[in-house]
């Protein structure tokens, strides 16, 4: 028989084991229904049994015949019939509980959080949440008037997991957790860290997602993508903030389907191989662009339900586009409904602010040394790669994870066990993540945004590296952008900034990023960084894009760069599409399309992006004239490509450059076709060029037995190749 103290704890929301009191115990059924007028038990066989109110707060009890039963609850506004949540036994499997505690449960999104399922023939939702230091946890939502007394959960021993099955609710139900901290304080209602869906911001509740898996039609793509992600393959990434690429007529963000209608054919038509989306994991503050997420298993509701995102991915694959998501395992925001001090203690984060608080972003840093946290993050990564067929993750802020003293002064950080600055737990986490992705998700990429000289970022885990597929080349970006911002008259003094990247270009597998980070926070646009008048600005930008697309490394361009957007990116507005009414801006867009076609069409431009045999300087020391020339080379039999950059506004006539001989079939090829000229009239240039090509002369130069006598257009990049162009190559543009 329940004692008065137990009953008082229950009705006051202090009882930590409600299943010990509620439901059937022998021949007695107890039900706590605050606000109810009456409760009856409906046995499977037999007449209804009224329960007696044994506490004025709404606790009812009575003797009931053996067997299954339902409850009939009379509320002031109507009558409800439902199964008793406290009549169901343990639902989480022992293996699930064990693997969670070990940090080795790889499918948290299919088991934990809110799972719509049927138990003993009864439809409902099983809730499961980790709160090991909580005194009590209850699930609240529309189904119980957000009353934390109605559905307190069962604790699963020392695992720290809490569970309950709530009958007769389903997908679309909003919910949160009411958690009582160790000191007895009731915390602000918490969203579910493993929620599969969420309310549209600024609302913050979690939402029960539909249980049906997506319907995929991308089997051919998934079988082929390993080859598409090889270091030998062309990878050209269009980086997009989904909410501001395009707006509807009334200024709203599009949903996934309407975005797919426009973005997918646009990106594919420009020749990009991949879309990279700024974080779409659910986040509370729009101004963070997704980089402060709190829902690592839920696509943001701003763009529609999870199934809409799955359709978007499927349509990308049908169009030959891969999908990369920015993913943020480094930190999370401090919003009261989030993971910070989730059960009243530092659970996901470190307790010591020298380890657990990020001063730059006012966010909390994950405790990578805790098994459950590490497992949570790895399961999130796998959820996007496996459940949503995403092709890659770009891991944000890796440098901040690797170093304990990142952005901290002396005395503001805690050394590792050896007294060093390296975050050994984060290193172990990243290696484990990349090893598991390599094993479970063939062909998927994991890309590091890592801005330091940490060795072996893209070296395999089994060889002692971190195991990433690619790394953003931040040094190349900073050096070359700084060079391009110089007035051409001063560039001779900064010549090495364009050549230095080749000193380390093959130390890692690199992506060359012109990302969103370079067009925000007062940095202006790419076009705005270029010196000179409007024509020179566009010419500089075109020449720089030509340099980038022909330089070793995969390519990434943030949206708007292809439009020569003159203003800084504004996440609250769409791209300035009206710029395409101007032929000069439309010309830059055409250039990007042709650069992608050349990059994909000429194997020499991508085959050895990550190997030194694919690049050779022809002229790297002409600082006085700011001219660079280099060869990109592929396998034997593949035509080499000569790239020449003239980064001053002075056209140069009769500029001689040595070139190698090349045989095609049975004969020598002496004609070098002008494949692409960023100064072409079609791109908004002045039209200076070489009339479509030039014949190699038997005059030695630059260590070669032959040479070309070229006209170098002003502020331009030339791309030339011998012989007949390969299939899908761009037409001559001069």
XYZ file of N, CA and C in Angstrom, residues 475-486 497-498 513-515 518 525-526 529-530 541 544:
72
model
N 45.122 28.678 -45.541
C 46.320 29.460 -45.834
C 46.332 29.965 -47.261
N 45.989 29.091 -48.202
C 45.908 29.505 -49.608
C 44.913 30.652 -49.760
N 43.750 30.506 -49.126
C 42.716 31.529 -49.260
C 43.199 32.870 -48.720
N 43.765 32.880 -47.525
C 44.205 34.142 -46.918
C 45.310 34.796 -47.756
N 46.292 34.001 -48.185
C 47.415 34.565 -48.930
C 46.970 35.149 -50.263
N 46.206 34.373 -51.010
C 45.857 34.818 -52.367
C 44.848 35.958 -52.346
N 43.915 35.938 -51.392
C 42.990 37.064 -51.294
C 43.735 38.342 -50.903
N 44.710 38.223 -50.030
C 45.500 39.399 -49.657
C 46.231 39.953 -50.873
N 46.786 39.066 -51.675
C 47.472 39.500 -52.896
C 46.508 40.230 -53.826
N 45.322 39.641 -54.035
C 44.373 40.242 -54.975
C 43.855 41.585 -54.478
N 43.862 41.822 -53.185
C 43.405 43.099 -52.650
C 44.426 44.218 -52.853
N 45.656 43.842 -53.162
C 46.684 44.855 -53.410
C 46.448 45.538 -54.761
N 52.911 35.467 -52.247
C 51.635 35.044 -51.673
C 50.834 34.186 -52.640
N 51.093 34.337 -53.934
C 50.408 33.498 -54.915
C 51.139 32.175 -55.149
N 38.833 27.151 -50.521
C 37.539 27.722 -50.137
C 37.461 29.239 -50.301
N 36.519 29.680 -51.099
C 36.083 31.075 -51.056
C 34.683 31.032 -50.453
N 34.633 30.989 -49.123
C 33.420 30.633 -48.402
C 32.669 31.849 -47.898
N 34.290 34.801 -45.855
C 35.040 35.902 -46.471
C 34.143 37.044 -46.929
N 32.250 41.989 -50.090
C 32.081 40.873 -51.018
C 33.413 40.550 -51.680
N 33.447 39.438 -52.423
C 34.651 39.125 -53.198
C 34.953 40.254 -54.173
N 36.485 43.329 -52.628
C 37.881 43.255 -52.200
C 38.837 43.641 -53.330
N 38.349 43.596 -54.566
C 39.227 43.820 -55.704
C 39.495 45.312 -55.904
N 38.467 39.852 -60.367
C 37.724 38.707 -59.851
C 37.743 37.560 -60.847
N 41.127 35.941 -60.841
C 41.336 35.190 -59.603
C 40.573 33.869 -59.637
